[in-house]
Amino acid sequence: MKIAIAGGSGFIGQHLIRYFLERKISLILISRQRRASNHALIRNVTWSDLKSDVKVMEGTDVIVNLAGETINQRWTNAAKERILQSRLESVAQIADIVSRMEKKPEVVVNASGISIYGTSETESFVEHSEPRVMDFLSGVVQQWEEAMKQIRGTRLVKLRLGLVLGNDGGAFPRMLLPYKLGVGGRIGSGKQVMSWIHIHDLCRLIEFCIQNDDIIEQVNATAPHPVTNDEFGRTLGKVLHRPHLFPVPGFVMKLLFGELSTLILEGQKVFPYLATEYEFHYQFPYIDMALQDLVGKKKALK
């Protein structure tokens, strides 16, 4: 099998590359800048290379598109524009590449986000729930998925990512720090629901989507047991043997992070209905299992 990955330099991309290399899968890594390959199974190409010639992509079975500006930054007007345009542009480029390939890939797995459902403390969401534009990020994801209609001639999976937990990227290292310092506690009301997934299960779920031809359209990339922010913090404190006593008021988060604080203060109870229906086996279905694994690995690194 040959898999092309766009956006492989990010947190998720780096884990996915290692995951596929362990399985001896040939990879084409698409990026903005030319990079030297340090692995026999890796070939690096740039978007510019593919604009003029897609021959290097021939024989590619799968394209995974994770490309897009990070949302973990203060959402200034300029940052918002970068976040949106980077996603729309990468999708347009993938659509163009696929259209010019003589033999189309069997599937394109394109990152998306659970933000498309909007936020709620009481409602639950599954893949067939209606999209709701309630804020900046839900609007971005809706436009992002609308742009994916340009990708034709192949099976398309829209991978709606929840909060991805890993030690070396994403939000988890910053969530861990207050507890390591002994000042952890709920954020805001603590009632906001966190729909999360362990990074290893995410890599496995991407592979699962590739291997199952029946999976089309959107898939919620979340664990089957979402938790409230308070439950998450209590579990993390228990695993670390640290207190969960020091609440952080919502207004403090708004002062520190601006509009980005909506990601922390407002929740979504999202269930992976399709993954469950297709009998995907989670290695970390519960938050205590995921945190024990991550914290144990963190200690082992010291």
mmCIF file of C-alpha atoms in Angstrom:
data_model
loop_
_atom_site.group_PDB
_atom_site.id
_atom_site.type_symbol
_atom_site.label_atom_id
_atom_site.label_comp_id
_atom_site.label_asym_id
_atom_site.label_seq_id
_atom_site.Cartn_x
_atom_site.Cartn_y
_atom_site.Cartn_z
ATOM 1 C CA MET A 1 0.000 0.000 0.000
ATOM 2 C CA LYS A 2 1.114 3.561 -0.714
ATOM 3 C CA ILE A 3 -0.321 6.437 1.337
ATOM 4 C CA ALA A 4 0.121 10.173 0.761
ATOM 5 C CA ILE A 5 -0.131 12.443 3.808
ATOM 6 C CA ALA A 6 -0.599 16.208 3.654
ATOM 7 C CA GLY A 7 0.052 18.058 6.911
ATOM 8 C CA GLY A 8 2.381 15.391 8.247
ATOM 9 C CA SER A 9 4.531 17.854 10.206
ATOM 10 C CA GLY A 10 1.839 18.458 12.832
ATOM 11 C CA PHE A 11 1.114 16.591 16.062
ATOM 12 C CA ILE A 12 -1.361 14.117 14.532
ATOM 13 C CA GLY A 13 0.622 13.791 11.307
ATOM 14 C CA GLN A 14 3.836 12.829 13.095
ATOM 15 C CA HIS A 15 2.078 10.078 15.032
ATOM 16 C CA LEU A 16 0.345 8.812 11.885
ATOM 17 C CA ILE A 17 3.642 8.675 9.972
ATOM 18 C CA ARG A 18 5.266 6.595 12.730
ATOM 19 C CA TYR A 19 2.180 4.354 12.893
ATOM 20 C CA PHE A 20 2.269 3.585 9.158
ATOM 21 C CA LEU A 21 6.049 3.163 9.035
ATOM 22 C CA GLU A 22 5.816 0.527 11.778
ATOM 23 C CA ARG A 23 3.525 -1.338 9.352
ATOM 24 C CA LYS A 24 6.049 -0.992 6.486
ATOM 25 C CA ILE A 25 3.728 1.217 4.408
ATOM 26 C CA SER A 26 5.262 3.459 1.723
ATOM 27 C CA LEU A 27 4.519 7.145 2.308
ATOM 28 C CA ILE A 28 4.475 10.294 0.220
ATOM 29 C CA LEU A 29 4.639 13.383 2.442
ATOM 30 C CA ILE A 30 3.204 16.562 0.911
ATOM 31 C CA SER A 31 4.372 19.868 2.404
ATOM 32 C CA ARG A 32 4.988 23.489 1.492
ATOM 33 C CA GLN A 33 8.786 23.281 1.733
ATOM 34 C CA ARG A 34 11.129 20.720 0.224
ATOM 35 C CA ARG A 35 12.462 18.283 2.831
ATOM 36 C CA ALA A 36 15.166 15.627 2.658
ATOM 37 C CA SER A 37 13.931 12.088 3.239
ATOM 38 C CA ASN A 38 15.653 10.151 6.009
ATOM 39 C CA HIS A 39 13.699 6.921 5.584
ATOM 40 C CA ALA A 40 13.609 4.404 2.730
ATOM 41 C CA LEU A 41 9.793 4.261 2.815
ATOM 42 C CA ILE A 42 9.312 8.046 2.690
ATOM 43 C CA ARG A 43 9.262 10.283 -0.372
ATOM 44 C CA ASN A 44 8.834 14.038 0.106
ATOM 45 C CA VAL A 45 7.113 16.299 -2.401
ATOM 46 C CA THR A 46 5.867 19.877 -2.301
ATOM 47 C CA TRP A 47 2.506 21.304 -3.253
ATOM 48 C CA SER A 48 4.368 23.231 -5.980
ATOM 49 C CA ASP A 49 5.784 19.985 -7.408
ATOM 50 C CA LEU A 50 2.294 18.513 -7.631
ATOM 51 C CA LYS A 51 0.862 21.621 -9.240
ATOM 52 C CA SER A 52 2.958 20.959 -12.335
ATOM 53 C CA ASP A 53 3.095 17.147 -12.313
ATOM 54 C CA VAL A 54 1.199 14.453 -10.379
ATOM 55 C CA LYS A 55 3.152 11.457 -11.730
ATOM 56 C CA VAL A 56 4.760 10.898 -8.327
ATOM 57 C CA MET A 57 1.240 10.302 -6.958
ATOM 58 C CA GLU A 58 0.420 7.527 -9.425
ATOM 59 C CA GLY A 59 -0.090 4.245 -7.622
ATOM 60 C CA THR A 60 -1.146 6.019 -4.427
ATOM 61 C CA ASP A 61 -3.937 4.077 -2.739
ATOM 62 C CA VAL A 62 -4.870 6.621 -0.053
ATOM 63 C CA ILE A 63 -4.566 10.356 0.561
ATOM 64 C CA VAL A 64 -4.854 11.618 4.149
ATOM 65 C CA ASN A 65 -5.226 15.399 4.364
ATOM 66 C CA LEU A 66 -4.463 16.883 7.788
ATOM 67 C CA ALA A 67 -3.198 20.238 6.472
ATOM 68 C CA GLY A 68 -4.400 23.453 8.089
ATOM 69 C CA GLU A 69 -3.272 26.333 10.284
ATOM 70 C CA THR A 70 -3.358 25.484 13.996
ATOM 71 C CA ILE A 71 -6.383 26.730 15.938
ATOM 72 C CA ASN A 72 -4.280 26.888 19.134
ATOM 73 C CA GLN A 73 -3.540 30.596 18.871
ATOM 74 C CA ARG A 74 -5.295 33.844 19.720
ATOM 75 C CA TRP A 75 -8.036 34.345 17.143
ATOM 76 C CA THR A 76 -7.206 37.750 15.725
ATOM 77 C CA ASN A 77 -8.871 38.679 12.450
ATOM 78 C CA ALA A 78 -5.665 37.779 10.598
ATOM 79 C CA ALA A 79 -5.420 34.419 12.403
ATOM 80 C CA LYS A 80 -9.061 33.613 11.606
ATOM 81 C CA GLU A 81 -8.421 34.248 7.933
ATOM 82 C CA ARG A 82 -5.348 31.987 7.978
ATOM 83 C CA ILE A 83 -7.235 29.229 9.799
ATOM 84 C CA LEU A 84 -10.061 29.277 7.251
ATOM 85 C CA GLN A 85 -8.082 29.803 4.059
ATOM 86 C CA SER A 86 -5.435 27.177 4.870
ATOM 87 C CA ARG A 87 -8.175 24.546 5.102
ATOM 88 C CA LEU A 88 -10.031 25.637 1.980
ATOM 89 C CA GLU A 89 -6.805 25.844 -0.024
ATOM 90 C CA SER A 90 -5.528 22.404 0.977
ATOM 91 C CA VAL A 91 -8.868 20.806 0.070
ATOM 92 C CA ALA A 92 -8.870 22.576 -3.312
ATOM 93 C CA GLN A 93 -5.328 21.345 -3.953
ATOM 94 C CA ILE A 94 -6.207 17.756 -3.017
ATOM 95 C CA ALA A 95 -9.256 17.921 -5.318
ATOM 96 C CA ASP A 96 -7.063 19.191 -8.149
ATOM 97 C CA ILE A 97 -4.452 16.471 -7.604
ATOM 98 C CA VAL A 98 -7.093 13.711 -7.576
ATOM 99 C CA SER A 99 -8.741 15.092 -10.729
ATOM 100 C CA ARG A 100 -5.415 14.887 -12.612
ATOM 101 C CA MET A 101 -4.419 11.426 -11.402
ATOM 102 C CA GLU A 102 -4.917 8.771 -14.084
ATOM 103 C CA LYS A 103 -5.712 6.117 -11.488
ATOM 104 C CA LYS A 104 -7.621 7.667 -8.615
ATOM 105 C CA PRO A 105 -6.818 6.771 -5.001
ATOM 106 C CA GLU A 106 -9.246 4.371 -3.372
ATOM 107 C CA VAL A 107 -10.058 6.845 -0.604
ATOM 108 C CA VAL A 108 -9.328 10.357 0.619
ATOM 109 C CA VAL A 109 -9.495 10.819 4.392
ATOM 110 C CA ASN A 110 -9.814 14.545 5.082
ATOM 111 C CA ALA A 111 -9.634 16.063 8.538
ATOM 112 C CA SER A 112 -12.677 17.966 9.798
ATOM 113 C CA GLY A 113 -13.937 18.784 13.296
ATOM 114 C CA ILE A 114 -16.772 18.107 15.733
ATOM 115 C CA SER A 115 -17.180 21.881 16.067
ATOM 116 C CA ILE A 116 -19.600 21.568 13.127
ATOM 117 C CA TYR A 117 -22.337 20.506 15.586
ATOM 118 C CA GLY A 118 -22.158 23.697 17.622
ATOM 119 C CA THR A 119 -22.022 23.642 21.440
ATOM 120 C CA SER A 120 -24.472 22.466 24.097
ATOM 121 C CA GLU A 121 -24.438 21.298 27.727
ATOM 122 C CA THR A 122 -27.522 19.116 27.231
ATOM 123 C CA GLU A 123 -27.693 17.825 23.643
ATOM 124 C CA SER A 124 -25.837 14.840 22.211
ATOM 125 C CA PHE A 125 -24.489 14.649 18.657
ATOM 126 C CA VAL A 126 -23.783 11.825 16.215
ATOM 127 C CA GLU A 127 -22.722 11.825 12.569
ATOM 128 C CA HIS A 128 -26.212 12.506 11.187
ATOM 129 C CA SER A 129 -26.862 15.447 13.551
ATOM 130 C CA GLU A 130 -27.465 18.685 11.664
ATOM 131 C CA PRO A 131 -24.533 21.125 11.398
ATOM 132 C CA ARG A 132 -25.074 24.387 13.304
ATOM 133 C CA VAL A 133 -23.092 27.562 12.770
ATOM 134 C CA MET A 134 -22.916 29.118 16.253
ATOM 135 C CA ASP A 135 -19.430 30.615 16.356
ATOM 136 C CA PHE A 136 -16.251 31.112 14.347
ATOM 137 C CA LEU A 137 -15.033 27.511 14.470
ATOM 138 C CA SER A 138 -18.347 25.872 13.581
ATOM 139 C CA GLY A 139 -18.520 28.218 10.599
ATOM 140 C CA VAL A 140 -15.003 27.252 9.527
ATOM 141 C CA VAL A 141 -15.766 23.520 9.695
ATOM 142 C CA GLN A 142 -18.995 23.893 7.739
ATOM 143 C CA GLN A 143 -17.180 25.756 4.940
ATOM 144 C CA TRP A 144 -14.351 23.205 5.129
ATOM 145 C CA GLU A 145 -16.713 20.268 4.594
ATOM 146 C CA GLU A 146 -18.600 22.126 1.863
ATOM 147 C CA ALA A 147 -15.268 22.569 0.038
ATOM 148 C CA MET A 148 -14.667 18.804 0.228
ATOM 149 C CA LYS A 149 -17.419 18.313 -2.361
ATOM 150 C CA GLN A 150 -14.745 19.282 -4.894
ATOM 151 C CA ILE A 151 -13.007 15.931 -4.261
ATOM 152 C CA ARG A 152 -14.565 13.583 -6.834
ATOM 153 C CA GLY A 153 -13.940 10.170 -8.303
ATOM 154 C CA THR A 154 -12.974 8.476 -5.040
ATOM 155 C CA ARG A 155 -14.431 7.494 -1.677
ATOM 156 C CA LEU A 156 -14.293 10.409 0.760
ATOM 157 C CA VAL A 157 -14.198 10.176 4.568
ATOM 158 C CA LYS A 158 -14.616 13.386 6.576
ATOM 159 C CA LEU A 159 -12.819 12.726 9.852
ATOM 160 C CA ARG A 160 -14.474 14.927 12.489
ATOM 161 C CA LEU A 161 -11.786 15.269 15.124
ATOM 162 C CA GLY A 162 -12.514 15.719 18.805
ATOM 163 C CA LEU A 163 -9.943 16.654 21.462
ATOM 164 C CA VAL A 164 -6.914 14.499 20.623
ATOM 165 C CA LEU A 165 -4.911 13.464 23.693
ATOM 166 C CA GLY A 166 -1.161 12.917 23.374
ATOM 167 C CA ASN A 167 1.950 13.842 25.323
ATOM 168 C CA ASP A 168 3.793 15.670 22.578
ATOM 169 C CA GLY A 169 1.235 18.038 21.103
ATOM 170 C CA GLY A 170 -2.313 19.319 21.151
ATOM 171 C CA ALA A 171 -3.940 20.600 24.330
ATOM 172 C CA PHE A 172 -3.023 17.811 26.762
ATOM 173 C CA PRO A 173 0.463 19.001 27.841
ATOM 174 C CA ARG A 174 -1.011 22.384 28.826
ATOM 175 C CA MET A 175 -3.926 20.730 30.625
ATOM 176 C CA LEU A 176 -1.449 18.570 32.533
ATOM 177 C CA LEU A 177 0.734 21.415 33.806
ATOM 178 C CA PRO A 178 -1.557 22.874 36.547
ATOM 179 C CA TYR A 179 -1.990 19.411 38.059
ATOM 180 C CA LYS A 180 1.747 18.762 38.054
ATOM 181 C CA LEU A 181 2.113 22.071 39.908
ATOM 182 C CA GLY A 182 -0.610 21.062 42.381
ATOM 183 C CA VAL A 183 -3.081 23.773 41.355
ATOM 184 C CA GLY A 184 -5.442 21.842 39.081
ATOM 185 C CA GLY A 185 -9.201 22.265 39.120
ATOM 186 C CA ARG A 186 -12.313 22.611 36.969
ATOM 187 C CA ILE A 187 -12.411 25.328 34.317
ATOM 188 C CA GLY A 188 -15.450 27.585 34.253
ATOM 189 C CA SER A 189 -18.562 25.685 35.332
ATOM 190 C CA GLY A 190 -16.846 22.324 34.811
ATOM 191 C CA LYS A 191 -20.090 21.055 33.235
ATOM 192 C CA GLN A 192 -18.910 21.509 29.634
ATOM 193 C CA VAL A 193 -18.479 18.139 27.935
ATOM 194 C CA MET A 194 -15.164 17.112 26.424
ATOM 195 C CA SER A 195 -15.348 14.688 23.487
ATOM 196 C CA TRP A 196 -11.848 13.264 23.296
ATOM 197 C CA ILE A 197 -9.777 10.473 21.720
ATOM 198 C CA HIS A 198 -6.351 8.989 22.516
ATOM 199 C CA ILE A 199 -3.829 9.694 19.732
ATOM 200 C CA HIS A 200 -3.131 5.972 19.244
ATOM 201 C CA ASP A 201 -6.829 5.191 18.803
ATOM 202 C CA LEU A 202 -7.054 8.047 16.300
ATOM 203 C CA CYS A 203 -4.273 6.528 14.165
ATOM 204 C CA ARG A 204 -5.997 3.150 14.378
ATOM 205 C CA LEU A 205 -9.355 4.702 13.440
ATOM 206 C CA ILE A 206 -7.834 6.352 10.357
ATOM 207 C CA GLU A 207 -6.458 2.971 9.296
ATOM 208 C CA PHE A 208 -9.890 1.423 10.021
ATOM 209 C CA CYS A 209 -11.606 3.987 7.774
ATOM 210 C CA ILE A 210 -9.102 3.241 5.007
ATOM 211 C CA GLN A 211 -9.674 -0.512 5.225
ATOM 212 C CA ASN A 212 -13.497 -0.436 5.376
ATOM 213 C CA ASP A 213 -14.948 0.422 1.974
ATOM 214 C CA ASP A 214 -18.443 0.838 3.424
ATOM 215 C CA ILE A 215 -17.409 3.890 5.472
ATOM 216 C CA ILE A 216 -18.275 7.018 3.527
ATOM 217 C CA GLU A 217 -18.847 10.647 4.436
ATOM 218 C CA GLN A 218 -18.394 11.867 8.023
ATOM 219 C CA VAL A 219 -16.965 9.876 10.948
ATOM 220 C CA ASN A 220 -16.738 11.222 14.497
ATOM 221 C CA ALA A 221 -13.167 10.646 15.671
ATOM 222 C CA THR A 222 -13.952 10.570 19.384
ATOM 223 C CA ALA A 223 -13.957 7.959 22.144
ATOM 224 C CA PRO A 224 -17.335 6.388 23.054
ATOM 225 C CA HIS A 225 -17.380 7.908 26.561
ATOM 226 C CA PRO A 226 -17.149 11.732 26.622
ATOM 227 C CA VAL A 227 -16.700 13.374 30.032
ATOM 228 C CA THR A 228 -17.326 16.749 31.615
ATOM 229 C CA ASN A 229 -14.406 19.060 32.244
ATOM 230 C CA ASP A 230 -14.801 18.423 35.966
ATOM 231 C CA GLU A 231 -14.748 14.626 35.472
ATOM 232 C CA PHE A 232 -11.669 14.925 33.281
ATOM 233 C CA GLY A 233 -9.860 17.020 35.902
ATOM 234 C CA ARG A 234 -10.807 14.751 38.781
ATOM 235 C CA THR A 235 -9.560 11.710 36.855
ATOM 236 C CA LEU A 236 -6.324 13.453 35.891
ATOM 237 C CA GLY A 237 -5.747 14.509 39.497
ATOM 238 C CA LYS A 238 -6.358 10.951 40.674
ATOM 239 C CA VAL A 239 -3.953 9.460 38.118
ATOM 240 C CA LEU A 240 -1.259 12.005 39.008
ATOM 241 C CA HIS A 241 -1.997 11.865 42.757
ATOM 242 C CA ARG A 242 -2.543 15.624 42.695
ATOM 243 C CA PRO A 243 -5.424 17.751 44.035
ATOM 244 C CA HIS A 244 -8.384 18.891 41.953
ATOM 245 C CA LEU A 245 -9.290 21.867 44.128
ATOM 246 C CA PHE A 246 -8.526 25.130 42.342
ATOM 247 C CA PRO A 247 -11.235 26.229 39.909
ATOM 248 C CA VAL A 248 -10.372 28.674 37.127
ATOM 249 C CA PRO A 249 -13.200 31.186 36.508
ATOM 250 C CA GLY A 250 -14.421 31.521 32.937
ATOM 251 C CA PHE A 251 -13.570 35.233 32.747
ATOM 252 C CA VAL A 252 -9.902 34.432 33.431
ATOM 253 C CA MET A 253 -9.827 32.086 30.430
ATOM 254 C CA LYS A 254 -11.438 34.780 28.282
ATOM 255 C CA LEU A 255 -8.809 37.297 29.376
ATOM 256 C CA LEU A 256 -5.980 34.860 28.676
ATOM 257 C CA PHE A 257 -7.180 33.374 25.403
ATOM 258 C CA GLY A 258 -9.819 35.693 24.000
ATOM 259 C CA GLU A 259 -12.309 34.045 21.624
ATOM 260 C CA LEU A 260 -10.229 30.853 21.640
ATOM 261 C CA SER A 261 -11.543 30.279 25.192
ATOM 262 C CA THR A 262 -14.854 29.069 23.680
ATOM 263 C CA LEU A 263 -13.064 25.787 22.925
ATOM 264 C CA ILE A 264 -12.404 25.349 26.651
ATOM 265 C CA LEU A 265 -15.539 26.830 28.185
ATOM 266 C CA GLU A 266 -18.229 25.410 25.893
ATOM 267 C CA GLY A 267 -18.687 21.703 25.339
ATOM 268 C CA GLN A 268 -20.087 19.139 22.951
ATOM 269 C CA LYS A 269 -21.264 15.636 23.827
ATOM 270 C CA VAL A 270 -20.303 13.788 20.656
ATOM 271 C CA PHE A 271 -20.625 10.035 20.172
ATOM 272 C CA PRO A 272 -18.821 7.965 17.500
ATOM 273 C CA TYR A 273 -21.951 6.217 16.239
ATOM 274 C CA LEU A 274 -20.400 4.971 12.986
ATOM 275 C CA ALA A 275 -17.181 3.661 14.552
ATOM 276 C CA THR A 276 -19.286 1.802 17.111
ATOM 277 C CA GLU A 277 -21.668 0.436 14.457
ATOM 278 C CA TYR A 278 -18.756 -0.850 12.398
ATOM 279 C CA GLU A 279 -17.346 -2.466 15.563
ATOM 280 C CA PHE A 280 -14.128 -0.484 15.774
ATOM 281 C CA HIS A 281 -12.330 -1.658 18.909
ATOM 282 C CA TYR A 282 -11.032 1.217 21.041
ATOM 283 C CA GLN A 283 -7.939 0.460 23.082
ATOM 284 C CA PHE A 284 -8.716 3.485 25.287
ATOM 285 C CA PRO A 285 -12.527 3.844 25.467
ATOM 286 C CA TYR A 286 -12.561 5.397 28.968
ATOM 287 C CA ILE A 287 -10.770 8.539 30.132
ATOM 288 C CA ASP A 288 -9.050 6.830 33.080
ATOM 289 C CA MET A 289 -7.501 4.258 30.720
ATOM 290 C CA ALA A 290 -6.289 6.990 28.346
ATOM 291 C CA LEU A 291 -4.829 9.191 31.093
ATOM 292 C CA GLN A 292 -3.124 6.300 32.868
ATOM 293 C CA ASP A 293 -1.452 5.352 29.584
ATOM 294 C CA LEU A 294 -0.355 8.910 28.781
ATOM 295 C CA VAL A 295 0.832 9.791 32.288
ATOM 296 C CA GLY A 296 2.672 6.456 32.538
ATOM 297 C CA LYS A 297 4.492 7.180 29.281
ATOM 298 C CA LYS A 298 5.274 10.702 30.492
ATOM 299 C CA LYS A 299 6.905 9.308 33.631
ATOM 300 C CA ALA A 300 8.834 6.745 31.583
ATOM 301 C CA LEU A 301 10.359 9.528 29.488
ATOM 302 C CA LYS A 302 11.918 11.219 32.523
#
